[in-house]
Coordinates of C-alpha atoms and ligand atoms in Angstrom, one line a residue:
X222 CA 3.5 5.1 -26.3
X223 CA 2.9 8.8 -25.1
X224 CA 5.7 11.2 -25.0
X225 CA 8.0 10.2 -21.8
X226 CA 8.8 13.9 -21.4
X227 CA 5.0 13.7 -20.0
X228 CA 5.5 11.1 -18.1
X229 CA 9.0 12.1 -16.3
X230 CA 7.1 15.3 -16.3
X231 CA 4.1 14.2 -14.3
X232 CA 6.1 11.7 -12.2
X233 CA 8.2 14.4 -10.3
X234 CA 5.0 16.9 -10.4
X235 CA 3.2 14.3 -8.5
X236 CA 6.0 13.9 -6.5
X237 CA 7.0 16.9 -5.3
X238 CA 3.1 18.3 -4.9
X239 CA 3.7 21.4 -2.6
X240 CA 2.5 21.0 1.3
X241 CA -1.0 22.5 1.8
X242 CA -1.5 24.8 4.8
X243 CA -3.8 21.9 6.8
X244 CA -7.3 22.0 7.0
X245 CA -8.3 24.8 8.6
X246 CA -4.8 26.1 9.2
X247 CA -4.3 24.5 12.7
X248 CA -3.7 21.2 13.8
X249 CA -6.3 19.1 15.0
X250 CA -6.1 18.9 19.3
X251 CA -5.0 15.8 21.0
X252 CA -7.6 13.2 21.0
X253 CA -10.3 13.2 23.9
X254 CA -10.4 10.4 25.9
X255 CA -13.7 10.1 28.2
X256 CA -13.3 7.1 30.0
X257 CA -16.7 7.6 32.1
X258 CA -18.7 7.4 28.5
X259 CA -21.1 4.2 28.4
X260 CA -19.7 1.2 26.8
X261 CA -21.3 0.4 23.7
X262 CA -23.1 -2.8 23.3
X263 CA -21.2 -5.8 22.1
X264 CA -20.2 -6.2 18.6
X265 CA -23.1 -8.3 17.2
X266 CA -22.7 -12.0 18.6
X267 CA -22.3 -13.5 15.5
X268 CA -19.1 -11.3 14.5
X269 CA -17.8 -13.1 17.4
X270 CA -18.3 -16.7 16.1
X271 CA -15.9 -15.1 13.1
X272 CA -13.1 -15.0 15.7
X273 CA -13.8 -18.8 17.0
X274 CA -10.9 -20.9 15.5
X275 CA -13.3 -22.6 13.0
X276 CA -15.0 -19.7 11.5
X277 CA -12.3 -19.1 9.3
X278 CA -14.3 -19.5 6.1
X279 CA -15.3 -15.6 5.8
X280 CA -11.9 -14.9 5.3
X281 CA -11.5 -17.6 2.3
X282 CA -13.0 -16.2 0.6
X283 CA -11.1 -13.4 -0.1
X284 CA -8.9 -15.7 -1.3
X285 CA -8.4 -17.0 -4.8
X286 CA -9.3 -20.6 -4.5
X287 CA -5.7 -21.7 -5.2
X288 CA -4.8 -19.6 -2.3
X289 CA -7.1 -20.4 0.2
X290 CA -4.3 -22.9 2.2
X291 CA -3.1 -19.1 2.9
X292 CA -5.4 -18.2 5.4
X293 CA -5.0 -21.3 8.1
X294 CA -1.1 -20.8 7.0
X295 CA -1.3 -17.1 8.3
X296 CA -2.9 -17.8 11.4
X297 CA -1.0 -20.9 12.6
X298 CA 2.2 -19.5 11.5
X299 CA 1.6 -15.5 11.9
X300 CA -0.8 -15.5 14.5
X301 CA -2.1 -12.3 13.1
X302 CA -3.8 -9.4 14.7
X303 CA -7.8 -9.6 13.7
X304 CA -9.8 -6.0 13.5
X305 CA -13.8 -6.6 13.3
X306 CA -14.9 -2.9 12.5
X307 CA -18.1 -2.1 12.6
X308 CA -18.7 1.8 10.9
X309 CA -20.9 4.7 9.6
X310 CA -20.5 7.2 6.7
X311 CA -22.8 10.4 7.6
X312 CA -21.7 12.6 4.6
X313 CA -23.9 15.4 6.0
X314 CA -21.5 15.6 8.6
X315 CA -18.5 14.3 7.1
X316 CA -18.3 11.9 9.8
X317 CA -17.3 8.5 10.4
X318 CA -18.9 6.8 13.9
X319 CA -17.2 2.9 14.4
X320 CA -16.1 0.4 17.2
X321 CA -13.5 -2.4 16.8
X322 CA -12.8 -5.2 18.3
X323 CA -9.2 -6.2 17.8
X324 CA -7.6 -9.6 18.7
X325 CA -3.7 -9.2 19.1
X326 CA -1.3 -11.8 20.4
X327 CA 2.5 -10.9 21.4
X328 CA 3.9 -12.6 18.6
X329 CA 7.6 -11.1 20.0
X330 CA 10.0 -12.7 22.6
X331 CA 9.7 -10.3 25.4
X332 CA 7.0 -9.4 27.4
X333 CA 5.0 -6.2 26.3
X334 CA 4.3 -3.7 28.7
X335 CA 2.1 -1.4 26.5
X336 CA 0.4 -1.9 22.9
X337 CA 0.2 1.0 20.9
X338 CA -2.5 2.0 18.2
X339 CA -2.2 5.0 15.3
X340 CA -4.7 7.5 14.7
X341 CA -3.4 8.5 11.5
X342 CA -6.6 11.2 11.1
X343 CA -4.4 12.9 14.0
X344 CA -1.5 13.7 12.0
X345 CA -0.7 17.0 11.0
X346 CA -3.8 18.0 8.8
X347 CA -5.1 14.8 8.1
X348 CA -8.5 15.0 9.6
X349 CA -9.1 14.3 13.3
X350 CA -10.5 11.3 15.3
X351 CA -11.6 10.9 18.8
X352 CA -11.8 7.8 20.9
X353 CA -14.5 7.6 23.2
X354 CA -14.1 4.6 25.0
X355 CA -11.1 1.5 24.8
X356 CA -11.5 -1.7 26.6
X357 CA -8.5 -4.4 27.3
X358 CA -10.5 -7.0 27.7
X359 CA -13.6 -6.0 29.0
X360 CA -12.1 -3.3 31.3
X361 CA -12.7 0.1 30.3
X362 CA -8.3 1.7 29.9
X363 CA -7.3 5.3 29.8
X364 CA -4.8 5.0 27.2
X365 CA -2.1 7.8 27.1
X366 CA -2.1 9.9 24.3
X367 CA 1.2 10.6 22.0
X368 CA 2.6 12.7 19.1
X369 CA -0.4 14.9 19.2
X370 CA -2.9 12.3 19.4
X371 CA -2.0 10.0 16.7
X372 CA -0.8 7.4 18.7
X373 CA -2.0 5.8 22.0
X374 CA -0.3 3.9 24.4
X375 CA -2.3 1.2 26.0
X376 CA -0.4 0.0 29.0
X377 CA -0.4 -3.9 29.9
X378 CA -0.4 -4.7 33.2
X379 CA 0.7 -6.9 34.5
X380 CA 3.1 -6.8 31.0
X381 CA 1.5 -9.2 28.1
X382 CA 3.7 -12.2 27.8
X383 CA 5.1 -13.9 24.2
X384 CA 2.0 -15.7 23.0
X385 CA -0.4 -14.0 25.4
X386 CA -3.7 -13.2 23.7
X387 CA -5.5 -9.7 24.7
X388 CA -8.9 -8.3 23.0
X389 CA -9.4 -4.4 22.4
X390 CA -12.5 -2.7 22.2
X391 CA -12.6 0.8 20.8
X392 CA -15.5 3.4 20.1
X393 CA -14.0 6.2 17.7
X394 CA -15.7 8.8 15.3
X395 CA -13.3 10.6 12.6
X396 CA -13.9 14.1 10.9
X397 CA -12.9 14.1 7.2
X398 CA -11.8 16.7 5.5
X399 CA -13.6 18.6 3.0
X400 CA -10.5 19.7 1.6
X401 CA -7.0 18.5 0.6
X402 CA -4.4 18.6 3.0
X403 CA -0.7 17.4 3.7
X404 CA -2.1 13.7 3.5
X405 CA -2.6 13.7 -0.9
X406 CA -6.0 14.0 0.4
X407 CA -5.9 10.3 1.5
X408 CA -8.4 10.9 3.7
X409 CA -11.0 13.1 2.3
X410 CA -14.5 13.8 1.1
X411 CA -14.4 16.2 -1.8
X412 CA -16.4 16.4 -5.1
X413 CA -18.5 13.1 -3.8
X414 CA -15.6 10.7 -3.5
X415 CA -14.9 9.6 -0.1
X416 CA -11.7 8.3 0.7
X417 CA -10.8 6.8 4.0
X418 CA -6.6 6.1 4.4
X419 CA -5.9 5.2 8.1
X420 CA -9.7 5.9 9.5
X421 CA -9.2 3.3 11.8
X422 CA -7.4 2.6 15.3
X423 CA -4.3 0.3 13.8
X424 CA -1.7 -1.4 15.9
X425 CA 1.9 -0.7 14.3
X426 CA 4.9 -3.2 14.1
X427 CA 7.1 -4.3 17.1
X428 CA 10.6 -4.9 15.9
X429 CA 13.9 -4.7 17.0
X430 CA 13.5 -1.0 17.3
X431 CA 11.0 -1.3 20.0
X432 CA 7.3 -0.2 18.6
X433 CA 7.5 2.0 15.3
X434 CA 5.7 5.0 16.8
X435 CA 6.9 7.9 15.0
X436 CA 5.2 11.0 13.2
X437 CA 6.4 10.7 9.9
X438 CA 7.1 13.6 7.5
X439 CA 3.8 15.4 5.3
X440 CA 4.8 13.2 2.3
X441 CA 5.8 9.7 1.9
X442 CA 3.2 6.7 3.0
X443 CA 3.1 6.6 6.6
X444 CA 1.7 2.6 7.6
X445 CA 4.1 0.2 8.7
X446 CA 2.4 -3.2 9.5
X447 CA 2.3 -6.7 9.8
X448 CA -0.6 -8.7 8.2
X449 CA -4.1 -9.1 10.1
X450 CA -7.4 -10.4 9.4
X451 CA -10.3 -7.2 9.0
X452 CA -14.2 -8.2 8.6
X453 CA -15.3 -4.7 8.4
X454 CA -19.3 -3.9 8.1
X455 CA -19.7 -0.3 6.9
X456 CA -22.9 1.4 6.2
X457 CA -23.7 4.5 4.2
X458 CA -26.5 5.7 2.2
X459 CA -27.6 3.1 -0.2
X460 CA -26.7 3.3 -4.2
X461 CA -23.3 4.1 -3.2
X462 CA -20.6 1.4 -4.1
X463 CA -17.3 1.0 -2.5
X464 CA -14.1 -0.2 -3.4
X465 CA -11.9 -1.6 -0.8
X466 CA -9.6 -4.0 0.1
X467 CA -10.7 -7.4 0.2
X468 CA -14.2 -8.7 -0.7
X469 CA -17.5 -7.5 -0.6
X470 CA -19.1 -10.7 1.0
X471 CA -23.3 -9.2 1.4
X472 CA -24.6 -5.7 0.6
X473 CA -27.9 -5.2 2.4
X474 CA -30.2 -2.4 2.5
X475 CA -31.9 -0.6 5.6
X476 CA -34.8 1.0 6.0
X477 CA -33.4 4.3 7.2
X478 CA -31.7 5.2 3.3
X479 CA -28.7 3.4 4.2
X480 CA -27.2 0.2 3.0
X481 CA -24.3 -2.2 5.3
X482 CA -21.3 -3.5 3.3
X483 CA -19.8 -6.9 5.0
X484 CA -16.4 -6.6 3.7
X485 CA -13.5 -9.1 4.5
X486 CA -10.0 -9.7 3.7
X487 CA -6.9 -12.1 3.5
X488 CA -3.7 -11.5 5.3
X489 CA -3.4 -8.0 4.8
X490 CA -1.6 -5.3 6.1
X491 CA -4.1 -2.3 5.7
X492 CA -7.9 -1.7 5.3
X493 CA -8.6 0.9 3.7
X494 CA -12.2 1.9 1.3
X495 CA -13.0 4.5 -1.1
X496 CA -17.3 5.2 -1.9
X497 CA -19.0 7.3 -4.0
X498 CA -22.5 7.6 -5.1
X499 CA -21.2 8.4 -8.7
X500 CA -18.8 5.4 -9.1
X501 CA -19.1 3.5 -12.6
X502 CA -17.7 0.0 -12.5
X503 CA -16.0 -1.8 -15.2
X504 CA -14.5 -5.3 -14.3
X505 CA -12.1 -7.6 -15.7
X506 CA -10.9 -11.2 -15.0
X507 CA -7.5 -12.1 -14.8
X508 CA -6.6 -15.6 -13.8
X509 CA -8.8 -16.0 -10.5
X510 CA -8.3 -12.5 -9.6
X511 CA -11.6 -9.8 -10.5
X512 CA -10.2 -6.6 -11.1
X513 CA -12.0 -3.8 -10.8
X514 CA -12.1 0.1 -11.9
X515 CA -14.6 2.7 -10.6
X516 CA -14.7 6.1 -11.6
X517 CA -17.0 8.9 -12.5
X518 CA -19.0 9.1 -15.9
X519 CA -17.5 11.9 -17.3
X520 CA -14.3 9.6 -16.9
X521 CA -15.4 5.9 -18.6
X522 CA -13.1 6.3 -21.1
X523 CA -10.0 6.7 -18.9
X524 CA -11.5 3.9 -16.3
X525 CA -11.4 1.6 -19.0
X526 CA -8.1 2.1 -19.8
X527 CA -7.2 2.0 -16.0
X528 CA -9.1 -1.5 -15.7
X529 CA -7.0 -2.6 -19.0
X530 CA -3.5 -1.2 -17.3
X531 CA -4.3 -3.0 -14.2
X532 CA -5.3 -6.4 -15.6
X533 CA -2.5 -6.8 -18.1
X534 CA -0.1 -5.5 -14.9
X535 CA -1.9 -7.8 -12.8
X536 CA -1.2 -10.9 -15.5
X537 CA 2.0 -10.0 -15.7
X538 CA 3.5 -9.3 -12.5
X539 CA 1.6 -12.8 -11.3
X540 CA 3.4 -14.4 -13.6
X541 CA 6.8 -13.1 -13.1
X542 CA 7.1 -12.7 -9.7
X543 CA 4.4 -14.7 -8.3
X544 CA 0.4 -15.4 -7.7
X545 CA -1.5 -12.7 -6.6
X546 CA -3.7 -14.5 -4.1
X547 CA -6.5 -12.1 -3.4
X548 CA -10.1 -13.0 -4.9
X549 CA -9.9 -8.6 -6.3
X550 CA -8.2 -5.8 -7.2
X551 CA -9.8 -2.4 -6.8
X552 CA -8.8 0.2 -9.0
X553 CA -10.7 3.8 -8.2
X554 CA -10.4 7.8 -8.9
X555 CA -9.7 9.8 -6.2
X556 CA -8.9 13.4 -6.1
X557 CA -5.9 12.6 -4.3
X558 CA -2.9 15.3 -5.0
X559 CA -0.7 12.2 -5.6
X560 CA -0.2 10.7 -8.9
X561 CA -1.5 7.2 -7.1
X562 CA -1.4 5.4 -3.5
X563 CA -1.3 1.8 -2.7
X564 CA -3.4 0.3 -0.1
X565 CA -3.9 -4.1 0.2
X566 CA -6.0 -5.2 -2.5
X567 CA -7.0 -1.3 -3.7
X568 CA -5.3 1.2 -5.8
X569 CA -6.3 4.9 -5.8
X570 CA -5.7 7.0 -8.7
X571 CA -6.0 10.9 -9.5
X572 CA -9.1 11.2 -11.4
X573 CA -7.1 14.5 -13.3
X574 CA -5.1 12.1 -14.8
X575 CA -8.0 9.7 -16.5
X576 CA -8.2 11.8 -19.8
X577 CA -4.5 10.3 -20.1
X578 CA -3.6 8.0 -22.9
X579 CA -0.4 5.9 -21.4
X580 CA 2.3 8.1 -20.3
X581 CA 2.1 9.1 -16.6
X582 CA -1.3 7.6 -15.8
X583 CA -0.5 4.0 -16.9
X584 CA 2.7 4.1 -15.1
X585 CA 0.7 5.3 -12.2
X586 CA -1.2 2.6 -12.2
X587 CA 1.2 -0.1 -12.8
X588 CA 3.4 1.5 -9.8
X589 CA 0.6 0.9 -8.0
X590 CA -0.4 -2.4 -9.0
X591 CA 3.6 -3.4 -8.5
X592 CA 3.1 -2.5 -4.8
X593 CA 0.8 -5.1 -4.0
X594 CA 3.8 -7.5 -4.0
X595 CA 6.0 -5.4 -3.2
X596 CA 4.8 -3.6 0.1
X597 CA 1.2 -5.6 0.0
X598 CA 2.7 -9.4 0.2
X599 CA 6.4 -8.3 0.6
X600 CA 6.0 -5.9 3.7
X601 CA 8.9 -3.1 4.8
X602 CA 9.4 -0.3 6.8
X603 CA 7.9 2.4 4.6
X604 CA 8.9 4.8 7.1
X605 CA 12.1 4.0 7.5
X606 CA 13.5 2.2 4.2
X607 CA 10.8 3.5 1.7
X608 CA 13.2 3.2 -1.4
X609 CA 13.2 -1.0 -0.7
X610 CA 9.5 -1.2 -2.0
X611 CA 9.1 2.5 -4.3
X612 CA 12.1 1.3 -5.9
X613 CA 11.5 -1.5 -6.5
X614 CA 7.8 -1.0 -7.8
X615 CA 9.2 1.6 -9.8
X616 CA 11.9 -1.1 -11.8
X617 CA 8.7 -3.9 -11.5
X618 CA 6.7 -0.5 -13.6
X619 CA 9.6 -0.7 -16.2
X620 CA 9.6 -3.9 -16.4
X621 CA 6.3 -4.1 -17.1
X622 CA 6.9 -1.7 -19.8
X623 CA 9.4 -3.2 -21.7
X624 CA 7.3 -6.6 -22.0
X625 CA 4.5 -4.6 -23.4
X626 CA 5.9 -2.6 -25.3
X627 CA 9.1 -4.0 -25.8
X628 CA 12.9 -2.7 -25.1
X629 CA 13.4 0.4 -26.7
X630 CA 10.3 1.9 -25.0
X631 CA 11.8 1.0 -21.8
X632 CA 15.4 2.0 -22.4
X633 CA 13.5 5.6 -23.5
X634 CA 11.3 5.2 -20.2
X635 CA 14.2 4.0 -18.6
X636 CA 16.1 7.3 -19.5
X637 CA 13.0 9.5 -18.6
X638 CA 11.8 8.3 -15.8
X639 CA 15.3 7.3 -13.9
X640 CA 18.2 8.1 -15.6
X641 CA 17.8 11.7 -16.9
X642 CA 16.8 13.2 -13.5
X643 CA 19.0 11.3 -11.9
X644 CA 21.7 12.7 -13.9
X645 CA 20.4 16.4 -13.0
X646 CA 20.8 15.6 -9.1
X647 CA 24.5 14.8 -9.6
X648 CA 24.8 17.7 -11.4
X649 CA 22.8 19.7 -8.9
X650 CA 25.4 18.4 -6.2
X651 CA 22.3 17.2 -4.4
X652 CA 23.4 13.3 -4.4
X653 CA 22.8 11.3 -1.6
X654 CA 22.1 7.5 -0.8
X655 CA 19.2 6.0 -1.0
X656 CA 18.6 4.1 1.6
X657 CA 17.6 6.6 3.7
X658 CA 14.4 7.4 6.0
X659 CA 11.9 9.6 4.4
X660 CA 12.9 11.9 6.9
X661 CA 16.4 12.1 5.9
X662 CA 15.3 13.8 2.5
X663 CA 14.4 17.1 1.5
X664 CA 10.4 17.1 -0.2
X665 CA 12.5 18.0 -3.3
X666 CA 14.9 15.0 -3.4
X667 CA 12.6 12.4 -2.1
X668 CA 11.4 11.9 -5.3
X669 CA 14.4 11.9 -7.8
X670 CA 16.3 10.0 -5.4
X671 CA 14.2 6.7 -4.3
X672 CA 12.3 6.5 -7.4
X673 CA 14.8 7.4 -9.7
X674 CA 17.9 6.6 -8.2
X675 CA 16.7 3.5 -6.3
X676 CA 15.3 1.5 -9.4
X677 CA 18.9 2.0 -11.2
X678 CA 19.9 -0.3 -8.4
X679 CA 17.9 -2.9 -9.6
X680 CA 19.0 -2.1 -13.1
X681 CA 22.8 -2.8 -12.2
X682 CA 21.9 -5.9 -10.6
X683 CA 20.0 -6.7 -13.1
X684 CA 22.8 -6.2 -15.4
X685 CA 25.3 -8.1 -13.2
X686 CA 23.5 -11.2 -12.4
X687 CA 21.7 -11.7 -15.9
X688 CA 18.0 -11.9 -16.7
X689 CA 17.4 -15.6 -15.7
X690 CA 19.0 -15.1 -12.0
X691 CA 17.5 -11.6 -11.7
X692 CA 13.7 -13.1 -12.0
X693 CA 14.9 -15.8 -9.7
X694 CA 15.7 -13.5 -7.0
X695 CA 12.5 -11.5 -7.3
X696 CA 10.9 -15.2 -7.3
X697 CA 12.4 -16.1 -4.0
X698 CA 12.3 -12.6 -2.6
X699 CA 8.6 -12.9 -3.0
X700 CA 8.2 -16.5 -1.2
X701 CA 10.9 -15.6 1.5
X702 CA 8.8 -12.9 2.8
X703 CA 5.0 -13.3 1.7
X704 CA 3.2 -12.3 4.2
X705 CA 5.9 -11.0 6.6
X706 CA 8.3 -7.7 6.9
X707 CA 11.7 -7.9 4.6
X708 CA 14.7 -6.0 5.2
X709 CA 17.6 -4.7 3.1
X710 CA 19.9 -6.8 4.0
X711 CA 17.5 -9.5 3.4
X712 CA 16.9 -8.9 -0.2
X713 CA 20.7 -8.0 -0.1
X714 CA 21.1 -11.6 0.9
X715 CA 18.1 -13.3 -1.6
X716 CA 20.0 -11.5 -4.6
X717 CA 23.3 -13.1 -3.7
X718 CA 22.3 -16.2 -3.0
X719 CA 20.1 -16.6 -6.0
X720 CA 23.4 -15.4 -8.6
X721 CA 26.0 -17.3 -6.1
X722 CA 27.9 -13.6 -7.0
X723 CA 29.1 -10.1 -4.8
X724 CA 26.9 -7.7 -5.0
X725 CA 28.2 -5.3 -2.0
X726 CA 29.8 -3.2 -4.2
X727 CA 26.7 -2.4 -6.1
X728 CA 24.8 -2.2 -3.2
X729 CA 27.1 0.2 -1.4
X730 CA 27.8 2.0 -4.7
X731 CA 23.8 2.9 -5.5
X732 CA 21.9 2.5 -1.6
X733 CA 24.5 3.4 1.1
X734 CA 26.5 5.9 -1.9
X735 CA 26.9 9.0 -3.6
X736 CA 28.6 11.0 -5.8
X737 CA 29.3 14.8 -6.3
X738 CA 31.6 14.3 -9.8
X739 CA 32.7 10.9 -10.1
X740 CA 31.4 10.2 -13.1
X741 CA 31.6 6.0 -12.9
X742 CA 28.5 6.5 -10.9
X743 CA 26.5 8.4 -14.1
X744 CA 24.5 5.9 -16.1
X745 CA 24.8 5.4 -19.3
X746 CA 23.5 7.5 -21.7
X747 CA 20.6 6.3 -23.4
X748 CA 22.6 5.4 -26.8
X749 CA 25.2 3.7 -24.6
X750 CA 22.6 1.5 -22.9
X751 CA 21.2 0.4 -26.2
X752 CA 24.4 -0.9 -27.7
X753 CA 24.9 -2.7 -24.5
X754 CA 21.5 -4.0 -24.0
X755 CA 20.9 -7.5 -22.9
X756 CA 18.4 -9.8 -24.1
X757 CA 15.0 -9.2 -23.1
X758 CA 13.6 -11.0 -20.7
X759 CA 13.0 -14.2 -22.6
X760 CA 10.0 -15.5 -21.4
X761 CA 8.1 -11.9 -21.6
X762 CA 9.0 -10.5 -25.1
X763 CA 6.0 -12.2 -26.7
X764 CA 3.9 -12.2 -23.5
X765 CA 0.5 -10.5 -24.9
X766 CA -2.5 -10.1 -23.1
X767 CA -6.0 -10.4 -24.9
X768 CA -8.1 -7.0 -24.2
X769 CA -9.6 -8.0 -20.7
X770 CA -13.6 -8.4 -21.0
X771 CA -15.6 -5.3 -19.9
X772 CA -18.9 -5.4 -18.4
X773 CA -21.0 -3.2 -16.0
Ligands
ZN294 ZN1 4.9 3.9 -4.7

């Protein structure tokens, strides 16, 4: 295992990456809304046949086939929102052109008088995105425009009642930066790779809060969502390939240069792709599941290793916490200035880290991997309560390490990554608790204290509940809220239930606490943990994962 002074290293350099001036040095102007512009044509007719209650088989088969009862689940039970995207890359001018058609239903018990959608291009220095025409159900809308253009507020009227059904059609283009910005250059088109975070209109949740419309800080994720349905078709100039959530179901080429992607997905709660003409692909079977890893040339090497990080991950979070259900798993190098993002069903990586051997880039790419179940299946408020899925795809990292490469690895990771710079905070005087908005922390202390303080959480309850109940809990965790939004006190609740123990003071000692000297609330030191270790977890310290099969 590489040095863990690298890794703890790289972890809080990737986490504490400096805002960039945005693009151009001014933020983009409210979005344009032209409501005299010419409707588009209809999305083609057979799109629509995809939205008939039969013609759910395109979605299916995203699924692994032992998942596929997922899919008429979601929609009987969720009554998800469906997005049918149709889009264009133009990298000459680093321009996206689309229309949607999105199918929501008020799944809440009051009447709605407006639906919003994010533009997340229009946040500070993330890129910029117009809409040039919106219809509620056939009739062109003048939405208002909020929080500088990255939301819209699409009034109902008369108000949309619980179970009502409304259709949105939307014309937009997005701008994408040449240039890394605020965003970890999320969305972006530098050095050939084109990334594309948020390029789409997206409805946000409805909770007890009201809608989660907010403009979140320059760092931290920014979606909060429920699951939905996407069949996206996206067309750019032929040769490229794209990895994206969801499956690639038909590539075909045009006659104008270009090729058109048919892309669809399971319940998820985010679409997202990343392209490049130079993309190598290396793939990998684990279970049902196809992972895959693109990357430059000059980077085979490290995208090898990323493919073998994210199968063995893949094996051996499906097996501890539960199935992955999605037919693939996209692993790609980006340029982004964070050490990873998660999206549904895709994992981005930064391609300066692929001449890595372990150390910071395999735990980047666990981390990631760990997110899609927790954040992918298990959904939260990322905005809001970030530590309840960074934390815990930070302990689901270690826990990956220490069945690989067994416990005194992790206690050493354990120290590095968690317990040392924790210890520096307290020290600092900069305590505070975790569970926090994103907003509530400093760009500094964001990192050391949800994914440093936060997994130590996990650790105590870990500790206090034994190995046995604590895989329990992550067990039922994961089937309580597949598919749907948990809360703190909801995997407060799981935890308790599943050790039949107290876990308040725990709780309210490492998430609502914190400490300027009491020194109760310090972790053990490394030598202390050791003595006091307990048995690994049983069924994991011989789990061993044959060297997933490469091929082009
Ligand atoms: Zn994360």
């Amino acid at each position: 295992m590489a040095s863990f002074a690298l890794l703890c290293f790289l972890l809080w350099a990737a986490a504490c990456q400096p805002s960039l001036s945005p693009v151009g040095g001014v933020s983009p102007p409210p979005t344009v809304l032209t409501p005299a512009a010419p409707i588009a044509s209809p999305l083609p007719e057979t799109w629509l046949d995809v939205l008939a209650p039969e013609g759910w088989a395109p979605f299916e088969r995203a699924m692994i086939l032992e998942a596929r009862e997922d899919v008429a689940w979601a929609v009987e039970t969720l009554r998800p929102t469906r997005y049918v995207i149709d889009a264009r890359f133009d990298p000459v001018a680093r321009r996206v052109t689309g229309r949607e058609m999105v199918r929501y239903v008020n799944n809440e018990s009051v009447p709605l008088d407006a639906v919003y959608f994010r533009l997340f291009p229009n946040l500070p220095g993330f890129g910029h995105a117009e809409i040039s025409s919106l219809t509620v159900d056939g009739v062109l809308m003048s939405p208002e425009v909020e929080l500088g253009g990255s939301a819209l507020r699409v009034p109902m009227m008369p108000p949309l009642v619980p179970g009502q059904v409304v259709t949105f059609e939307l014309s937009f283009t997005v701008d994408v930066p040449a240039e890394p910005g605020p965003n970890y250059a999320a969305l972006s088109y530098i050095d050939d790779v084109l990334a594309l975070a948020g390029f789409y209109p997206s409805i946000p949740v409805y909770d007890d809060e009201g809608w989660n419309v907010e403009a979140p800080p320059s760092y931290g994720d920014v979606v909060y969502a429920d699951v939905s349905f996407y069949l996206v078709r996206f067309t750019l100039p032929a040769g490229w390939k794209i990895a994206a959530s969801g499956s690639a179901l038909a590539v075909e080429d045009n006659r104008d240069g270009t090729a058109t992607w048919t892309l669809v997905t399971g319940p998820m709660r985010d679409f997202n792709l990343v392209a490049s003409p130079l993309y190598e692909v290396s793939e990998a079977r684990v279970g049902s599941t196809t992972v895959r890893s693109f990357y430059k040339p000059e980077d085979e090497a490290g995208g090898r290793r990323a493919l073998d990080y994210a199968a063995w991950a893949l094996r051996y979070f499906s097996e501890t916490f539960g199935a992955y259900p999605f037919a693939e798993l996209d692993v790609a190098a980006t340029p982004t200035s964070a050490g990873g993002i998660e999206y549904p069903g895709l994992i981005v990586i930064a391609d300066h880290l692929y001449g890595l051997r372990g150390g910071f880039f395999e735990w980047a790419v666990v981390h990631e991997t760990a997110h899609q179940w927790w954040y992918g299946l298990v959904g939260s408020d990322q905005v809001d309560e970030p530590w309840l899925d960074e934390a815990l795809a930070q302990y689901a990292t270690l826990m990956y390490m220490e069945a690989k490469y067994g416990r005194i690895a992790a206690a050493a990771a354990r120290e590095a990554a968690f317990e040392r710079p924790y210890r520096q905070l307290i020290k600092e005087g900069r305590d505070q608790p975790v569970g926090q908005p994103v907003s509530a922390f400093s760009e500094a202390d964001y990192g050391p204290i949800v994914y440093a303080k936060g997994p130590l959480f996990f650790h105590e309850m870990r500790r206090a509940m034994g190995d046995d109940a604590f895989r329990a809990f992550l067990r039922v965790y994961l089937s309580r809220y597949r598919y749907r939004i948990a809360t703190p006190e909801g995997l407060l609740a799981v935890a308790q239930e599943t050790c039949h123990c107290d876990l308040t003071p725990i709780y309210a000692k490492w998430i609502l606490g914190a400490t300027s000297a009491d020194p109760d609330a310090i972790p053990p030191s490394l030598m202390d943990d050791l003595a006091n270790m307990p048995s690994c977890l049983s069924e994991t310290c011989s789990f061993s994962l044959d060297s997933p099969r490469l091929a082009q």
